[in-house]
mmCIF file of C-alpha atoms in Angstrom:
data_model
loop_
_atom_site.group_PDB
_atom_site.id
_atom_site.type_symbol
_atom_site.label_atom_id
_atom_site.label_comp_id
_atom_site.label_asym_id
_atom_site.label_seq_id
_atom_site.Cartn_x
_atom_site.Cartn_y
_atom_site.Cartn_z
ATOM 1 C CA MET A 1 -0.289 -0.084 -0.178
ATOM 2 C CA GLN A 2 1.065 3.472 -0.860
ATOM 3 C CA SER A 3 2.459 5.659 2.254
ATOM 4 C CA LEU A 4 -0.013 8.259 3.124
ATOM 5 C CA ILE A 5 2.971 10.296 4.172
ATOM 6 C CA SER A 6 4.871 12.021 1.480
ATOM 7 C CA LYS A 7 8.828 11.163 1.990
ATOM 8 C CA PRO A 8 10.753 14.327 2.809
ATOM 9 C CA PRO A 9 14.028 15.333 0.778
ATOM 10 C CA ASN A 10 17.098 13.809 2.007
ATOM 11 C CA LYS A 11 18.483 15.897 4.653
ATOM 12 C CA LYS A 12 21.451 15.417 7.008
ATOM 13 C CA LYS A 13 20.409 14.740 10.418
ATOM 14 C CA HIS A 14 21.206 17.648 13.025
ATOM 15 C CA LEU A 15 19.753 16.164 16.427
ATOM 16 C CA ASN A 16 20.561 19.060 18.450
ATOM 17 C CA THR A 17 19.645 22.025 16.016
ATOM 18 C CA PRO A 18 15.798 23.921 16.487
ATOM 19 C CA ASN A 19 14.831 22.909 12.705
ATOM 20 C CA SER A 20 15.728 19.221 13.430
ATOM 21 C CA SER A 21 13.137 19.346 16.319
ATOM 22 C CA ASN A 22 10.488 20.834 14.491
ATOM 23 C CA SER A 23 11.128 17.994 11.576
ATOM 24 C CA TYR A 24 10.482 15.527 14.158
ATOM 25 C CA TYR A 25 7.420 17.267 15.783
ATOM 26 C CA LEU A 26 6.046 17.236 12.466
ATOM 27 C CA PHE A 27 6.594 14.152 11.618
ATOM 28 C CA PHE A 28 4.879 12.697 14.412
ATOM 29 C CA ILE A 29 1.884 14.712 13.938
ATOM 30 C CA ALA A 30 1.471 13.574 10.736
ATOM 31 C CA ILE A 31 1.991 10.109 11.622
ATOM 32 C CA THR A 32 -0.939 10.278 14.175
ATOM 33 C CA ALA A 33 -2.977 11.808 11.275
ATOM 34 C CA ALA A 34 -2.454 9.250 9.213
ATOM 35 C CA THR A 35 -3.270 6.717 11.746
ATOM 36 C CA PHE A 36 -6.385 8.195 13.009
ATOM 37 C CA ILE A 37 -7.566 8.210 8.972
ATOM 38 C CA LEU A 38 -7.054 4.918 8.630
ATOM 39 C CA PHE A 39 -8.794 3.889 11.789
ATOM 40 C CA VAL A 40 -11.883 5.826 10.855
ATOM 41 C CA PHE A 41 -11.524 3.987 7.201
ATOM 42 C CA TYR A 42 -11.236 0.571 8.618
ATOM 43 C CA SER A 43 -13.863 0.712 11.125
ATOM 44 C CA ARG A 44 -16.546 2.074 8.748
ATOM 45 C CA GLN A 45 -15.912 -1.332 6.860
ATOM 46 C CA THR A 46 -15.912 -3.091 9.940
ATOM 47 C CA ASP A 47 -18.920 -5.403 10.738
ATOM 48 C CA PRO A 48 -21.535 -3.555 12.877
ATOM 49 C CA ARG A 49 -21.142 -6.282 15.550
ATOM 50 C CA HIS A 50 -17.344 -5.030 16.112
ATOM 51 C CA ILE A 51 -18.252 -1.419 17.015
ATOM 52 C CA CYS A 52 -21.448 -1.539 18.691
ATOM 53 C CA SER A 53 -19.991 -0.049 22.033
ATOM 54 C CA THR A 54 -21.295 3.131 20.470
ATOM 55 C CA VAL A 55 -24.744 2.456 21.291
ATOM 56 C CA GLY A 56 -24.190 1.686 25.415
ATOM 57 C CA PRO A 57 -24.249 -1.564 27.355
ATOM 58 C CA LEU A 58 -26.914 -4.264 27.018
ATOM 59 C CA THR A 59 -29.155 -4.644 30.236
ATOM 60 C CA PRO A 60 -28.764 -7.928 32.450
ATOM 61 C CA ALA A 61 -31.658 -9.745 30.720
ATOM 62 C CA GLN A 62 -30.290 -8.719 27.289
ATOM 63 C CA THR A 63 -26.857 -9.767 28.232
ATOM 64 C CA ILE A 64 -28.119 -13.220 29.370
ATOM 65 C CA ILE A 65 -30.237 -13.888 25.966
ATOM 66 C CA ALA A 66 -26.980 -12.614 23.770
ATOM 67 C CA ASP A 67 -25.036 -15.328 25.748
ATOM 68 C CA GLU A 68 -27.668 -18.072 25.404
ATOM 69 C CA PHE A 69 -26.844 -18.018 21.434
ATOM 70 C CA ALA A 70 -23.284 -19.607 22.156
ATOM 71 C CA THR A 71 -24.582 -23.031 24.283
ATOM 72 C CA SER A 72 -28.093 -23.008 23.375
ATOM 73 C CA THR A 73 -30.185 -23.928 20.096
ATOM 74 C CA ILE A 74 -31.975 -21.198 18.461
ATOM 75 C CA PRO A 75 -35.785 -22.059 19.330
ATOM 76 C CA LEU A 76 -34.934 -22.262 22.859
ATOM 77 C CA VAL A 77 -33.484 -18.884 22.690
ATOM 78 C CA THR A 78 -35.996 -17.408 21.379
ATOM 79 C CA ILE A 79 -38.434 -19.008 23.552
ATOM 80 C CA PHE A 80 -36.267 -17.871 26.283
ATOM 81 C CA HIS A 81 -36.225 -14.115 25.253
ATOM 82 C CA TYR A 82 -40.352 -13.984 24.210
ATOM 83 C CA ALA A 83 -41.004 -15.362 27.738
ATOM 84 C CA THR A 84 -39.007 -12.977 29.450
ATOM 85 C CA ALA A 85 -39.279 -9.870 27.227
ATOM 86 C CA HIS A 86 -41.264 -6.790 28.281
ATOM 87 C CA ASP A 87 -41.329 -5.945 24.414
ATOM 88 C CA ILE A 88 -43.751 -7.737 22.082
ATOM 89 C CA PRO A 89 -43.753 -8.123 18.291
ATOM 90 C CA GLN A 90 -45.344 -5.396 16.346
ATOM 91 C CA GLN A 91 -47.923 -7.471 14.576
ATOM 92 C CA THR A 92 -50.891 -9.289 16.159
ATOM 93 C CA LYS A 93 -51.097 -13.106 16.597
ATOM 94 C CA ASN A 94 -53.056 -13.507 13.500
ATOM 95 C CA GLU A 95 -50.980 -11.271 11.434
ATOM 96 C CA ILE A 96 -48.121 -13.451 12.399
ATOM 97 C CA ARG A 97 -49.946 -16.533 11.430
ATOM 98 C CA LYS A 98 -49.805 -15.854 7.862
ATOM 99 C CA PRO A 99 -46.156 -15.317 7.363
ATOM 100 C CA LEU A 100 -45.509 -18.467 9.339
ATOM 101 C CA ASP A 101 -47.731 -20.742 7.547
ATOM 102 C CA VAL A 102 -46.162 -19.710 4.018
ATOM 103 C CA LEU A 103 -42.665 -20.104 5.584
ATOM 104 C CA GLN A 104 -43.145 -23.434 7.124
ATOM 105 C CA SER A 105 -44.781 -24.510 3.860
ATOM 106 C CA LEU A 106 -41.502 -23.309 1.368
ATOM 107 C CA GLY A 107 -38.992 -23.431 4.448
ATOM 108 C CA PRO A 108 -36.164 -23.699 4.023
ATOM 109 C CA CYS A 109 -36.411 -20.514 1.779
ATOM 110 C CA ASN A 110 -34.587 -16.927 1.078
ATOM 111 C CA PHE A 111 -36.904 -14.351 3.534
ATOM 112 C CA LEU A 112 -36.320 -10.804 3.059
ATOM 113 C CA VAL A 113 -37.354 -8.520 5.759
ATOM 114 C CA PHE A 114 -37.550 -5.000 6.021
ATOM 115 C CA GLY A 115 -37.020 -3.533 8.973
ATOM 116 C CA ILE A 116 -35.696 -5.184 12.356
ATOM 117 C CA GLY A 117 -38.314 -4.903 15.311
ATOM 118 C CA HIS A 118 -38.961 -6.577 18.668
ATOM 119 C CA ASP A 119 -40.082 -9.568 16.126
ATOM 120 C CA ALA A 120 -36.788 -9.951 14.626
ATOM 121 C CA LEU A 121 -35.818 -13.026 16.320
ATOM 122 C CA MET A 122 -39.315 -14.539 15.799
ATOM 123 C CA TRP A 123 -38.760 -14.424 12.161
ATOM 124 C CA ASP A 124 -35.704 -15.674 11.761
ATOM 125 C CA SER A 125 -36.331 -18.688 13.929
ATOM 126 C CA PHE A 126 -39.473 -18.965 11.615
ATOM 127 C CA ASN A 127 -36.881 -19.813 8.816
ATOM 128 C CA PRO A 128 -34.670 -22.615 10.004
ATOM 129 C CA ARG A 129 -31.757 -23.577 7.785
ATOM 130 C CA GLY A 130 -32.995 -20.900 5.482
ATOM 131 C CA THR A 131 -31.604 -17.729 4.367
ATOM 132 C CA THR A 132 -33.361 -14.798 6.646
ATOM 133 C CA LEU A 133 -32.094 -11.172 5.808
ATOM 134 C CA PHE A 134 -32.797 -7.827 7.425
ATOM 135 C CA LEU A 135 -32.392 -4.364 5.812
ATOM 136 C CA GLU A 136 -32.869 -1.788 8.622
ATOM 137 C CA GLU A 137 -32.863 2.321 8.343
ATOM 138 C CA ASP A 138 -31.347 3.173 11.681
ATOM 139 C CA PRO A 139 -27.654 2.301 12.123
ATOM 140 C CA LYS A 140 -27.977 2.304 16.022
ATOM 141 C CA TRP A 141 -30.701 0.131 16.162
ATOM 142 C CA THR A 142 -29.080 -2.529 13.653
ATOM 143 C CA ILE A 143 -26.163 -2.491 16.013
ATOM 144 C CA SER A 144 -28.237 -2.793 19.319
ATOM 145 C CA SER A 145 -30.391 -5.793 17.792
ATOM 146 C CA LEU A 146 -27.157 -7.873 16.435
ATOM 147 C CA ARG A 147 -25.606 -7.182 20.160
ATOM 148 C CA ARG A 148 -28.527 -8.699 21.582
ATOM 149 C CA PHE A 149 -29.214 -11.628 18.658
ATOM 150 C CA PRO A 150 -26.077 -12.149 17.077
ATOM 151 C CA ILE A 151 -27.605 -15.029 15.049
ATOM 152 C CA LEU A 152 -29.167 -12.553 12.651
ATOM 153 C CA ARG A 153 -28.230 -11.298 9.497
ATOM 154 C CA ALA A 154 -28.861 -7.489 8.777
ATOM 155 C CA TYR A 155 -27.391 -4.352 6.917
ATOM 156 C CA THR A 156 -28.248 -0.615 7.436
ATOM 157 C CA VAL A 157 -29.530 0.765 4.180
ATOM 158 C CA ARG A 158 -30.487 4.144 3.330
ATOM 159 C CA TYR A 159 -33.647 5.860 1.709
ATOM 160 C CA ASN A 160 -33.794 8.634 -0.580
ATOM 161 C CA THR A 161 -37.602 9.086 -0.417
ATOM 162 C CA ARG A 162 -39.964 11.262 2.113
ATOM 163 C CA LEU A 163 -43.716 10.359 2.523
ATOM 164 C CA MET A 164 -44.593 13.771 1.502
ATOM 165 C CA GLU A 165 -43.133 13.044 -1.917
ATOM 166 C CA ALA A 166 -45.270 9.844 -2.285
ATOM 167 C CA ASN A 167 -48.097 11.697 -5.026
ATOM 168 C CA ALA A 168 -45.271 12.992 -6.960
ATOM 169 C CA LEU A 169 -43.556 9.933 -7.167
ATOM 170 C CA LEU A 170 -46.397 7.971 -8.061
ATOM 171 C CA LEU A 171 -47.323 10.388 -10.814
ATOM 172 C CA SER A 172 -43.858 10.460 -12.224
ATOM 173 C CA TYR A 173 -42.643 6.799 -12.415
ATOM 174 C CA LYS A 174 -43.307 5.684 -15.712
ATOM 175 C CA LYS A 175 -41.304 8.619 -16.957
ATOM 176 C CA ASN A 176 -38.119 7.847 -14.796
ATOM 177 C CA CYS A 177 -38.394 4.137 -13.936
ATOM 178 C CA GLY A 178 -37.724 0.919 -15.696
ATOM 179 C CA ALA A 179 -35.415 1.833 -18.352
ATOM 180 C CA VAL A 180 -32.207 -0.620 -17.142
ATOM 181 C CA ASP A 181 -29.571 -1.481 -19.698
ATOM 182 C CA GLY A 182 -27.535 -4.787 -19.701
ATOM 183 C CA ASP A 183 -27.985 -7.991 -17.883
ATOM 184 C CA ASP A 184 -28.059 -6.762 -14.191
ATOM 185 C CA HIS A 185 -30.710 -6.803 -11.728
ATOM 186 C CA PRO A 186 -33.288 -4.206 -12.765
ATOM 187 C CA LEU A 187 -32.525 -2.205 -9.510
ATOM 188 C CA LYS A 188 -29.124 -2.285 -9.107
ATOM 189 C CA ASP A 189 -27.309 1.276 -9.338
ATOM 190 C CA ASP A 190 -30.617 2.628 -10.926
ATOM 191 C CA ARG A 191 -30.051 6.326 -10.070
ATOM 192 C CA ARG A 192 -32.463 7.765 -12.159
ATOM 193 C CA CYS A 193 -35.713 6.295 -10.824
ATOM 194 C CA ARG A 194 -36.108 7.117 -7.303
ATOM 195 C CA LEU A 195 -38.367 4.323 -6.218
ATOM 196 C CA ALA A 196 -35.812 1.791 -7.213
ATOM 197 C CA LEU A 197 -33.461 0.818 -4.160
ATOM 198 C CA GLY A 198 -30.541 0.503 -6.569
ATOM 199 C CA GLU A 199 -27.951 0.931 -3.811
ATOM 200 C CA PHE A 200 -28.090 -2.296 -1.466
ATOM 201 C CA PRO A 201 -25.743 -4.823 -0.576
ATOM 202 C CA ASN A 202 -25.014 -7.142 -3.111
ATOM 203 C CA GLU A 203 -26.712 -10.087 -1.370
ATOM 204 C CA VAL A 204 -29.940 -8.310 -2.091
ATOM 205 C CA TYR A 205 -29.436 -8.309 -5.590
ATOM 206 C CA ASP A 206 -27.868 -11.983 -5.716
ATOM 207 C CA ARG A 207 -31.001 -13.842 -4.325
ATOM 208 C CA ASP A 208 -34.193 -14.535 -5.683
ATOM 209 C CA TRP A 209 -36.526 -14.148 -2.414
ATOM 210 C CA ASP A 210 -39.340 -16.385 -1.688
ATOM 211 C CA VAL A 211 -41.000 -14.301 0.939
ATOM 212 C CA ILE A 212 -40.598 -10.484 1.514
ATOM 213 C CA MET A 213 -41.944 -8.603 4.511
ATOM 214 C CA ILE A 214 -42.519 -5.343 4.331
ATOM 215 C CA ASP A 215 -42.716 -3.464 7.921
ATOM 216 C CA ALA A 216 -40.298 -0.406 7.131
ATOM 217 C CA PRO A 217 -39.099 2.231 6.965
ATOM 218 C CA ARG A 218 -41.141 4.671 8.872
ATOM 219 C CA GLY A 219 -44.179 6.309 7.104
ATOM 220 C CA TYR A 220 -46.324 7.860 9.846
ATOM 221 C CA PHE A 221 -44.955 11.528 9.159
ATOM 222 C CA PRO A 222 -44.399 13.789 6.548
ATOM 223 C CA SER A 223 -40.641 13.773 6.312
ATOM 224 C CA ALA A 224 -39.902 9.964 7.199
ATOM 225 C CA PRO A 225 -38.704 7.652 4.116
ATOM 226 C CA GLY A 226 -42.081 6.186 3.624
ATOM 227 C CA ARG A 227 -42.629 2.775 1.866
ATOM 228 C CA MET A 228 -43.118 4.039 -1.454
ATOM 229 C CA ALA A 229 -39.619 2.844 -2.514
ATOM 230 C CA VAL A 230 -39.604 -0.612 -0.719
ATOM 231 C CA ILE A 231 -42.920 -1.681 -2.348
ATOM 232 C CA TYR A 232 -42.010 -0.816 -5.748
ATOM 233 C CA SER A 233 -38.444 -2.472 -5.199
ATOM 234 C CA ALA A 234 -40.536 -5.415 -3.787
ATOM 235 C CA ALA A 235 -42.612 -5.486 -6.867
ATOM 236 C CA VAL A 236 -39.327 -5.349 -9.210
ATOM 237 C CA MET A 237 -37.669 -8.257 -7.358
ATOM 238 C CA ALA A 238 -40.781 -10.446 -7.665
ATOM 239 C CA ARG A 239 -41.157 -9.952 -11.266
ATOM 240 C CA GLY A 240 -37.726 -10.192 -11.949
ATOM 241 C CA ARG A 241 -37.740 -13.764 -10.168
ATOM 242 C CA LYS A 242 -35.359 -16.560 -12.285
ATOM 243 C CA LYS A 243 -35.791 -19.446 -10.329
ATOM 244 C CA ALA A 244 -39.209 -21.451 -10.497
ATOM 245 C CA GLY A 245 -41.953 -20.265 -8.274
ATOM 246 C CA VAL A 246 -43.710 -17.390 -7.176
ATOM 247 C CA THR A 247 -42.643 -14.711 -4.450
ATOM 248 C CA HIS A 248 -44.958 -14.061 -1.246
ATOM 249 C CA VAL A 249 -44.762 -10.613 -0.385
ATOM 250 C CA PHE A 250 -46.318 -9.305 2.962
ATOM 251 C CA LEU A 251 -47.309 -5.693 3.186
ATOM 252 C CA HIS A 252 -48.098 -4.137 6.789
ATOM 253 C CA ASP A 253 -49.822 -1.480 8.003
ATOM 254 C CA VAL A 254 -52.372 -1.346 5.069
ATOM 255 C CA ASP A 255 -54.638 0.698 6.987
ATOM 256 C CA ARG A 256 -52.685 3.691 5.976
ATOM 257 C CA ALA A 257 -53.345 5.514 2.766
ATOM 258 C CA ILE A 258 -49.849 5.446 0.877
ATOM 259 C CA GLU A 259 -49.345 1.797 1.678
ATOM 260 C CA LYS A 260 -52.337 1.070 0.443
ATOM 261 C CA LEU A 261 -52.101 3.256 -2.811
ATOM 262 C CA TYR A 262 -48.927 1.863 -3.495
ATOM 263 C CA ALA A 263 -49.812 -1.560 -3.219
ATOM 264 C CA GLU A 264 -52.593 -1.134 -5.528
ATOM 265 C CA GLU A 265 -50.401 0.285 -8.068
ATOM 266 C CA PHE A 266 -47.334 -1.861 -7.979
ATOM 267 C CA LEU A 267 -48.201 -5.281 -5.878
ATOM 268 C CA CYS A 268 -51.453 -5.429 -8.008
ATOM 269 C CA MET A 269 -54.999 -6.359 -6.313
ATOM 270 C CA LYS A 270 -55.096 -9.298 -8.681
ATOM 271 C CA TYR A 271 -52.326 -11.120 -6.556
ATOM 272 C CA ARG A 272 -53.484 -10.429 -3.384
ATOM 273 C CA VAL A 273 -54.796 -13.457 -1.913
ATOM 274 C CA GLY A 274 -55.786 -12.776 1.560
ATOM 275 C CA GLY A 275 -54.867 -10.742 4.647
ATOM 276 C CA VAL A 276 -55.477 -9.803 8.005
ATOM 277 C CA LYS A 277 -56.292 -6.722 9.675
ATOM 278 C CA LYS A 278 -53.655 -4.622 8.800
ATOM 279 C CA LEU A 279 -51.495 -7.194 6.907
ATOM 280 C CA TRP A 280 -51.722 -8.185 3.140
ATOM 281 C CA HIS A 281 -50.496 -11.073 1.340
ATOM 282 C CA PHE A 282 -49.873 -10.832 -2.293
ATOM 283 C CA VAL A 283 -48.488 -13.793 -4.489
ATOM 284 C CA ILE A 284 -46.490 -12.247 -7.488
ATOM 285 C CA PRO A 285 -45.346 -14.629 -10.399
ATOM 286 C CA PRO A 286 -42.323 -13.513 -12.619
ATOM 287 C CA ALA A 287 -42.842 -11.204 -15.457
ATOM 288 C CA VAL A 288 -41.731 -11.672 -19.095
ATOM 289 C CA ASN A 289 -40.617 -8.288 -19.377
ATOM 290 C CA VAL A 290 -39.423 -7.092 -15.724
ATOM 291 C CA THR A 291 -38.785 -3.530 -16.821
ATOM 292 C CA ASP A 292 -41.979 -2.572 -19.051
ATOM 293 C CA THR A 293 -43.517 -0.169 -16.971
ATOM 294 C CA ALA A 294 -45.428 2.001 -19.484
ATOM 295 C CA HIS A 295 -48.877 0.787 -18.761
ATOM 296 C CA GLY A 296 -48.274 0.251 -15.199
ATOM 297 C CA PHE A 297 -47.283 -2.917 -13.274
ATOM 298 C CA CYS A 298 -50.729 -4.410 -12.878
ATOM 299 C CA LEU A 299 -52.038 -4.063 -16.440
ATOM 300 C CA ASN A 300 -48.920 -5.861 -17.796
ATOM 301 C CA GLY A 301 -48.858 -8.697 -15.283
#
């Protein structure tokens, strides 16, 4: 690796002169600065589980649960956690039952979950031997969750939309979305379409997801990211599926206007197979032309 410190010109060393003292002092400052820069660079590349001291210590109860992962089987740890936890899953018992039935019928499968909530360990345990991946907008919450439940696979992701833009984005997507060149994933690196989540970790694009749970990001105040881009991108993933089968998409909080509006536009009511309270269930087949949005998603099938 090329040194970050430029080499000074060759000079004779005069150990007892003022200029020599200044040179050593400047050299020491340069070494310190370079070390700090390298530390910052590599710390940002580190797995969040190794830098989680920034979010504070775990409580005694949380520490016990985290330590159990080293010695106990996952189902037992899950039971232990929810038997002793004060926080309960965001969804109701009946809402949870629908995805559980699908995961049991498909398992092991690829399960993509938008959001890390108090139910994260539960969702992961419902897919034993499968791949369950969580995408969370809050880095501190991601780190905290990985400390508590080190078995989880999770990434912190960013969204560039705001709930207040939902109507405008819906009106403009046919013009700005869908024009993807090459054989790459139809979402990846798409910077023109603001509804396309194109800057996720490669693992998101490298798999066909059998089940997608949309329960994030935040969508209950105007400056929140909203779930517009997630709903659009989940529909693109399902339409672009390469292996046999269909994609099950579960959307939570459909009592809110934007979730319902975007579900009708992109997930398509003809693919809705059921729902319980605030949870809708869609079964979406792959499409022949994934990027064709000229007439809308639901008219093209």
